[in-house]
Tab-separated table of C-alpha atoms and ligand atoms in Angstrom:
chain	number	residue	atom	x	y	z
A	6	UNK	CA	-74.173	38.622	-57.212
A	7	UNK	CA	-75.024	39.996	-53.836
A	8	UNK	CA	-76.552	36.647	-52.894
A	9	UNK	CA	-73.464	34.851	-54.185
A	10	UNK	CA	-71.250	36.964	-51.944
A	11	UNK	CA	-73.490	36.438	-48.935
A	12	UNK	CA	-73.462	32.695	-49.561
A	13	UNK	CA	-69.645	32.681	-49.679
A	14	UNK	CA	-69.476	34.582	-46.408
A	15	UNK	CA	-71.881	32.257	-44.686
A	16	UNK	CA	-70.073	29.155	-45.907
A	17	UNK	CA	-66.669	30.523	-44.971
A	18	UNK	CA	-67.735	31.533	-41.446
A	19	UNK	CA	-69.261	28.141	-40.841
A	20	UNK	CA	-66.068	26.374	-41.896
A	21	UNK	CA	-63.952	28.672	-39.716
A	22	UNK	CA	-66.095	27.875	-36.705
A	23	UNK	CA	-65.561	24.150	-37.237
A	24	UNK	CA	-61.791	23.880	-37.705
A	25	UNK	CA	-59.421	23.194	-34.823
A	26	UNK	CA	-55.948	23.353	-36.331
A	27	UNK	CA	-53.914	26.247	-37.749
A	28	UNK	CA	-53.245	24.151	-40.853
A	29	UNK	CA	-56.933	23.770	-41.702
A	30	UNK	CA	-57.445	27.439	-41.010
A	31	UNK	CA	-54.768	28.306	-43.549
A	32	UNK	CA	-56.508	26.085	-46.123
A	33	UNK	CA	-59.771	28.003	-45.635
A	34	UNK	CA	-57.898	31.260	-46.077
A	35	UNK	CA	-56.578	30.059	-49.446
A	36	UNK	CA	-59.934	28.597	-50.555
A	37	UNK	CA	-61.808	31.864	-50.080
A	38	UNK	CA	-59.317	34.718	-50.170
A	39	UNK	CA	-56.449	33.296	-52.244
A	40	UNK	CA	-55.626	34.285	-55.829
A	41	UNK	CA	-57.811	31.452	-57.090
A	42	UNK	CA	-60.216	31.655	-54.165
A	43	UNK	CA	-63.987	31.801	-54.536
A	44	UNK	CA	-64.281	35.437	-53.399
A	45	UNK	CA	-61.587	36.485	-55.860
A	46	UNK	CA	-63.399	34.659	-58.641
A	47	UNK	CA	-66.618	36.557	-57.935
A	48	UNK	CA	-64.805	39.853	-57.846
A	49	UNK	CA	-63.262	39.111	-61.221
A	50	UNK	CA	-66.775	39.027	-62.673
A	51	UNK	CA	-67.499	42.600	-61.519
A	52	UNK	CA	-66.466	43.937	-64.918
A	53	UNK	CA	-69.754	42.768	-66.322
A	54	UNK	CA	-71.757	44.887	-63.901
A	55	UNK	CA	-73.335	48.236	-64.701
A	56	UNK	CA	-71.779	51.501	-63.519
A	57	UNK	CA	-74.442	51.876	-60.807
A	58	UNK	CA	-74.141	48.336	-59.517
A	59	UNK	CA	-70.343	48.233	-59.379
A	60	UNK	CA	-69.769	50.441	-56.272
A	61	UNK	CA	-72.625	48.757	-54.386
A	62	UNK	CA	-71.343	45.247	-55.060
A	63	UNK	CA	-67.750	46.419	-54.498
A	64	UNK	CA	-68.678	47.633	-51.031
A	65	UNK	CA	-70.432	44.377	-50.188
A	66	UNK	CA	-67.443	42.388	-51.465
A	67	UNK	CA	-65.092	44.408	-49.265
A	68	UNK	CA	-67.308	43.809	-46.246
A	69	UNK	CA	-67.413	40.087	-46.977
A	70	UNK	CA	-63.604	39.954	-47.284
A	71	UNK	CA	-63.162	41.912	-44.032
A	72	UNK	CA	-65.623	39.694	-42.190
A	73	UNK	CA	-63.954	36.492	-43.366
A	74	UNK	CA	-60.447	37.862	-42.620
A	75	UNK	CA	-61.588	38.961	-39.159
A	76	UNK	CA	-63.069	35.540	-38.429
A	77	UNK	CA	-59.902	33.798	-39.612
A	78	UNK	CA	-57.657	36.022	-37.461
A	79	UNK	CA	-59.826	35.608	-34.422
A	80	UNK	CA	-59.864	31.843	-34.798
A	81	UNK	CA	-56.082	31.773	-35.342
A	82	UNK	CA	-55.535	33.633	-32.100
A	83	UNK	CA	-57.902	31.325	-30.268
A	84	UNK	CA	-56.083	28.232	-31.532
A	85	UNK	CA	-52.721	29.722	-30.578
A	86	UNK	CA	-53.912	30.445	-27.065
A	87	UNK	CA	-55.346	26.944	-26.708
A	88	UNK	CA	-52.057	25.447	-27.875
A	89	UNK	CA	-50.107	27.486	-25.339
A	90	UNK	CA	-52.438	26.476	-22.541
A	91	UNK	CA	-52.115	22.855	-23.481
A	92	UNK	CA	-48.344	23.162	-23.517
A	93	UNK	CA	-48.308	24.788	-20.066
A	94	UNK	CA	-50.585	22.076	-18.800
A	95	UNK	CA	-48.304	19.340	-20.078
A	96	UNK	CA	-45.112	20.966	-18.847
A	97	UNK	CA	-46.352	21.940	-15.420
A	98	UNK	CA	-43.800	21.508	-12.627
A	99	UNK	CA	-44.368	18.909	-9.978
A	100	UNK	CA	-43.166	20.668	-6.848
A	101	UNK	CA	-43.411	17.465	-4.834
A	102	UNK	CA	-40.558	15.824	-6.786
A	103	UNK	CA	-37.331	15.474	-4.780
A	104	UNK	CA	-34.698	18.057	-5.766
A	105	UNK	CA	-31.322	17.307	-7.284
A	106	UNK	CA	-28.712	17.156	-4.512
A	107	UNK	CA	-26.313	20.102	-4.383
A	108	UNK	CA	-22.762	19.223	-3.383
A	109	UNK	CA	-21.731	21.308	-0.406
A	110	UNK	CA	-18.113	21.695	0.614
A	111	UNK	CA	-16.824	22.001	4.161
A	112	UNK	CA	-13.688	22.936	6.038
A	113	UNK	CA	-10.667	20.662	5.585
A	114	UNK	CA	-10.044	18.257	8.463
A	115	UNK	CA	-6.824	20.094	9.338
A	116	UNK	CA	-8.627	23.441	9.395
A	117	UNK	CA	-11.162	21.952	11.792
A	118	UNK	CA	-8.454	20.564	14.067
A	119	UNK	CA	-6.450	23.812	14.081
A	120	UNK	CA	-9.590	25.791	14.914
A	121	UNK	CA	-10.490	23.359	17.672
A	122	UNK	CA	-7.022	23.739	19.216
A	123	UNK	CA	-7.176	27.522	18.797
A	124	UNK	CA	-10.550	27.693	20.548
A	125	UNK	CA	-9.208	25.607	23.386
A	126	UNK	CA	-6.275	27.919	24.033
A	127	UNK	CA	-8.259	31.108	23.432
A	128	UNK	CA	-10.455	29.796	26.257
A	129	UNK	CA	-7.338	29.758	28.461
A	130	UNK	CA	-6.500	33.371	27.635
A	131	UNK	CA	-4.100	32.884	24.718
A	132	UNK	CA	-4.048	35.138	21.673
A	133	UNK	CA	-3.524	33.763	18.168
A	134	UNK	CA	-0.513	35.161	16.270
A	135	UNK	CA	0.694	34.620	12.732
A	136	UNK	CA	3.988	35.199	10.970
A	137	UNK	CA	5.664	34.886	7.560
A	138	UNK	CA	6.354	31.485	6.000
A	139	UNK	CA	9.419	32.901	4.245
A	140	UNK	CA	11.541	33.699	7.277
A	141	UNK	CA	14.983	35.054	8.020
A	142	UNK	CA	17.708	32.799	9.335
A	143	UNK	CA	17.812	35.082	12.369
A	144	UNK	CA	14.220	34.532	13.507
A	145	UNK	CA	14.072	30.873	12.472
A	146	UNK	CA	17.341	29.895	14.195
A	147	UNK	CA	19.506	32.510	15.860
A	148	UNK	CA	16.840	34.176	17.995
A	149	UNK	CA	15.934	30.689	19.228
A	150	UNK	CA	19.397	29.888	20.513
A	151	UNK	CA	20.479	28.137	17.328
A	152	UNK	CA	23.519	30.130	16.135
A	153	UNK	CA	25.059	29.387	12.762
A	154	UNK	CA	26.899	26.035	12.765
A	155	UNK	CA	24.953	24.866	15.808
A	156	UNK	CA	24.752	21.066	15.508
A	157	UNK	CA	21.032	21.053	16.331
A	158	UNK	CA	20.326	22.752	13.008
A	159	UNK	CA	20.833	19.310	11.505
A	160	UNK	CA	17.655	18.217	13.231
A	161	UNK	CA	15.753	20.340	10.770
A	162	UNK	CA	16.709	20.015	7.156
A	163	UNK	CA	15.933	23.409	5.764
A	164	UNK	CA	14.779	24.793	2.424
A	165	UNK	CA	17.112	27.779	2.005
A	166	UNK	CA	16.189	30.501	-0.489
A	167	UNK	CA	19.333	32.563	0.064
A	168	UNK	CA	21.933	32.342	2.830
A	169	UNK	CA	19.716	34.505	5.027
A	170	UNK	CA	16.209	33.617	3.782
A	171	UNK	CA	14.473	30.274	4.181
A	172	UNK	CA	11.107	28.561	4.444
A	173	UNK	CA	10.460	28.412	8.173
A	174	UNK	CA	11.098	24.979	9.670
A	175	UNK	CA	8.821	25.596	12.659
A	176	UNK	CA	6.412	28.264	13.893
A	177	UNK	CA	8.772	29.250	16.734
A	178	UNK	CA	9.987	32.381	14.885
A	179	UNK	CA	6.507	33.835	15.488
A	180	UNK	CA	7.229	33.522	19.222
A	181	UNK	CA	10.526	35.385	18.829
A	182	UNK	CA	8.819	38.056	16.737
A	183	UNK	CA	6.026	38.505	19.289
A	184	UNK	CA	8.451	38.817	22.222
A	185	UNK	CA	10.409	41.454	20.303
A	186	UNK	CA	7.168	43.259	19.478
A	187	UNK	CA	6.330	43.405	23.210
A	188	UNK	CA	9.856	44.711	23.906
A	189	UNK	CA	10.299	42.727	27.107
A	190	UNK	CA	7.760	44.945	28.816
A	191	UNK	CA	4.627	42.866	29.138
A	192	UNK	CA	3.633	39.215	29.492
A	193	UNK	CA	3.178	37.085	26.378
A	194	UNK	CA	0.480	34.444	26.112
A	195	UNK	CA	0.099	33.308	22.549
A	196	UNK	CA	-0.264	30.409	20.160
A	197	UNK	CA	0.872	30.481	16.544
A	198	UNK	CA	-0.593	28.022	14.056
A	199	UNK	CA	0.792	27.767	10.530
A	200	UNK	CA	2.504	25.856	7.757
A	201	UNK	CA	6.149	24.823	8.086
A	202	UNK	CA	8.589	23.203	5.657
A	203	UNK	CA	11.349	20.613	5.922
A	204	UNK	CA	13.398	18.689	3.438
A	205	UNK	CA	11.740	15.374	4.206
A	206	UNK	CA	10.878	12.628	1.774
A	207	UNK	CA	7.124	12.204	1.844
A	208	UNK	CA	5.861	8.912	3.250
A	209	UNK	CA	3.058	7.755	5.543
A	210	UNK	CA	4.401	9.750	8.509
A	211	UNK	CA	6.521	12.488	6.870
A	212	UNK	CA	5.630	15.418	4.665
A	213	UNK	CA	7.865	18.194	3.348
A	214	UNK	CA	5.151	20.634	4.331
A	215	UNK	CA	3.029	20.264	7.416
A	216	UNK	CA	1.297	22.259	10.123
A	217	UNK	CA	2.437	23.292	13.567
A	218	UNK	CA	0.892	25.022	16.508
A	219	UNK	CA	3.220	26.410	19.091
A	220	UNK	CA	2.353	28.074	22.346
A	221	UNK	CA	4.294	30.502	24.500
A	222	UNK	CA	3.593	31.902	27.925
A	223	UNK	CA	6.062	34.400	29.387
A	224	UNK	CA	5.383	36.199	32.637
A	225	UNK	CA	6.781	36.584	36.123
A	226	UNK	CA	6.849	33.307	38.065
A	227	UNK	CA	5.841	30.955	35.272
A	228	UNK	CA	6.801	27.453	36.384
A	229	UNK	CA	7.112	23.949	34.992
A	230	UNK	CA	3.963	22.987	36.895
A	231	UNK	CA	2.072	25.634	34.898
A	232	UNK	CA	3.217	23.946	31.707
A	233	UNK	CA	2.145	20.550	32.968
A	234	UNK	CA	-1.263	21.846	34.079
A	235	UNK	CA	-1.844	23.554	30.747
A	236	UNK	CA	-0.896	20.495	28.708
A	237	UNK	CA	-2.955	18.206	30.927
A	238	UNK	CA	-5.995	20.384	30.346
A	239	UNK	CA	-5.315	20.433	26.613
A	240	UNK	CA	-4.944	16.636	26.414
A	241	UNK	CA	-8.144	15.969	28.359
A	242	UNK	CA	-10.208	18.426	26.298
A	243	UNK	CA	-8.800	17.152	23.022
A	244	UNK	CA	-8.760	13.418	23.642
A	245	UNK	CA	-11.110	12.816	26.558
A	246	UNK	CA	-11.213	13.409	30.296
A	247	UNK	CA	-9.956	9.885	31.049
A	248	UNK	CA	-6.588	10.541	29.386
A	249	UNK	CA	-3.453	10.802	31.524
A	250	UNK	CA	-0.300	12.633	30.512
A	251	UNK	CA	3.336	12.135	31.374
A	252	UNK	CA	6.374	14.283	30.690
A	253	UNK	CA	9.717	12.800	29.656
A	254	UNK	CA	13.032	14.669	29.592
A	255	UNK	CA	14.113	15.692	26.118
A	256	UNK	CA	16.280	18.234	24.339
A	257	UNK	CA	15.445	21.356	22.321
A	258	UNK	CA	17.898	24.223	21.955
A	259	UNK	CA	15.265	26.855	22.808
A	260	UNK	CA	13.996	25.315	26.048
A	261	UNK	CA	15.729	24.277	29.259
A	262	UNK	CA	14.665	21.913	30.670
A	263	UNK	CA	12.900	20.328	27.684
A	264	UNK	CA	10.228	17.673	27.793
A	265	UNK	CA	8.184	15.465	25.544
A	266	UNK	CA	4.608	14.780	26.478
A	267	UNK	CA	2.827	11.459	26.073
A	268	UNK	CA	-0.845	10.713	26.583
A	269	UNK	CA	-2.152	7.397	27.779
A	270	UNK	CA	-3.248	5.065	24.972
A	271	UNK	CA	-6.982	5.175	24.433
A	272	UNK	CA	-7.057	1.612	23.129
A	273	UNK	CA	-5.395	-0.182	26.047
A	274	UNK	CA	-5.486	2.533	28.759
A	275	UNK	CA	-1.823	1.961	29.607
A	276	UNK	CA	-1.736	-1.839	29.380
A	277	UNK	CA	0.230	-1.845	26.131
A	278	UNK	CA	-1.074	-2.690	22.660
A	279	UNK	CA	-0.079	-2.433	18.997
A	280	UNK	CA	-1.285	1.196	18.712
A	281	UNK	CA	1.078	2.354	21.472
A	282	UNK	CA	3.721	-0.214	20.521
A	283	UNK	CA	3.304	-1.935	23.861
A	284	UNK	CA	4.246	1.096	25.970
A	285	UNK	CA	0.784	2.244	26.995
A	286	UNK	CA	1.715	5.792	25.974
A	287	UNK	CA	1.606	7.846	22.772
A	288	UNK	CA	3.911	10.790	22.081
A	289	UNK	CA	1.989	13.977	21.355
A	290	UNK	CA	4.153	17.070	21.620
A	291	UNK	CA	7.320	18.728	22.860
A	292	UNK	CA	7.856	21.674	25.141
A	293	UNK	CA	9.807	23.070	28.041
A	294	UNK	CA	10.842	26.172	29.934
A	295	UNK	CA	11.984	28.952	27.608
A	296	UNK	CA	15.796	29.073	27.526
A	297	UNK	CA	17.095	32.179	29.366
A	298	UNK	CA	19.141	33.079	26.290
A	299	UNK	CA	16.008	33.141	24.116
A	300	UNK	CA	14.298	35.459	26.612
A	301	UNK	CA	17.348	37.672	26.738
A	302	UNK	CA	17.688	37.928	22.945
A	303	UNK	CA	14.041	38.977	22.712
A	304	UNK	CA	14.534	41.701	25.317
A	305	UNK	CA	13.136	39.957	28.402
A	306	UNK	CA	15.202	39.946	31.601
A	307	UNK	CA	15.514	36.222	32.501
A	308	UNK	CA	16.012	37.084	36.155
A	309	UNK	CA	12.552	38.663	36.228
A	310	UNK	CA	10.635	36.758	33.550
A	311	UNK	CA	10.279	33.064	32.909
A	312	UNK	CA	8.119	31.156	30.522
A	313	UNK	CA	7.158	27.900	28.896
A	314	UNK	CA	6.724	26.928	25.276
A	315	UNK	CA	5.279	23.900	23.539
A	316	UNK	CA	4.753	22.790	19.985
A	317	UNK	CA	2.586	20.195	18.325
A	318	UNK	CA	1.620	18.942	14.897
A	319	UNK	CA	-2.103	19.187	14.134
A	320	UNK	CA	-1.654	16.355	11.602
A	321	UNK	CA	-0.466	14.067	14.385
A	322	UNK	CA	-3.297	15.211	16.655
A	323	UNK	CA	-5.830	14.552	13.869
A	324	UNK	CA	-4.263	11.169	13.054
A	325	UNK	CA	-4.533	10.065	16.683
A	326	UNK	CA	-7.965	11.532	17.229
A	327	UNK	CA	-9.544	10.110	14.074
A	328	UNK	CA	-7.360	7.073	13.401
A	329	UNK	CA	-5.864	8.424	10.161
A	330	UNK	CA	-2.794	6.347	9.326
A	331	UNK	CA	-1.252	8.191	6.368
A	332	UNK	CA	-0.274	11.865	6.633
A	333	UNK	CA	-0.503	12.208	2.836
A	334	UNK	CA	-4.286	11.956	3.144
A	335	UNK	CA	-4.292	15.556	4.383
A	336	UNK	CA	-2.564	16.884	1.265
A	337	UNK	CA	-3.638	14.766	-1.697
A	338	UNK	CA	-7.144	16.222	-1.369
A	339	UNK	CA	-9.061	13.100	-2.214
A	340	UNK	CA	-12.597	14.231	-1.473
A	341	UNK	CA	-13.637	10.684	-0.544
A	342	UNK	CA	-11.067	10.753	2.274
A	343	UNK	CA	-11.835	14.288	3.434
A	344	UNK	CA	-15.613	13.847	3.331
A	345	UNK	CA	-15.485	11.230	6.091
A	346	UNK	CA	-14.471	13.912	8.559
A	347	UNK	CA	-16.895	16.675	7.594
A	348	UNK	CA	-18.757	17.932	10.584
A	349	UNK	CA	-22.467	18.140	9.855
B	1	ZN	ZN1	-2.155	0.946	23.720
């Protein structure tokens, strides 16, 4: 019986050493150690042994079972490890493959233009001021020499919230607020960018909400020539050194005299073409010398202080600079449109 057991062990170990799949290994386990396995069969015959032989053979049988079990477990672990290694090998990452592109956003074209204009004026000593978009009738109109029932209020169709509250129609109220803040005691040199609202029907050149940047310079001895010099510098930096400007008389209630500024057409350089409608000039912005009444209402003595103000639409600047022909492109947020203007 001892020989029988030793033969089973030898046979089993040999088979274990030869297999290379977990399935085959499991079959060996059943063949030798299962309920109907060969080792079990031998053990069943132990009843026929003598009292002295039984413990000796029992011990050997236990050793044989432990040896076979140990061999099976060891092989199982080996196969598992080999399988894992093979899997890692097959699934290894090729670091030389090109990556998947990540979509990166960028500032909106209008944001870029506003920041460019801001930088330009900051360079000339201006500070950037902001104010509320929901404004009082007083700051939006009255403080700017537009009393109630003033006919010029018709120029700006207004979104009223109550009789006294409205969505600002221009960024000029920020100028009035800043002058009041400085109490007529010190010079003001500021620009105010921001959103404004008017009851316009949206089309290629009109939007009920758009952007404005206004500038204000109040000090002693500020003259019209200072305004012209400032705007000339702005136009050349924004549109190119070769650009010329011209001022035309105009009317705004908050400036006297008032002007509109044109820049020379970049397409025809003043000859006249379809872009400039044959005039050689393109209208860019409005401005003028601050009306003495506006200075007075804000607490500045108009016999001591004078100033100029100007206002422009960044949409218009962007349209001229980049050849955009529909203002709605700025607001419908079609990424295909906006992406064209992303700075690298
Ligand atoms: Zn032209």
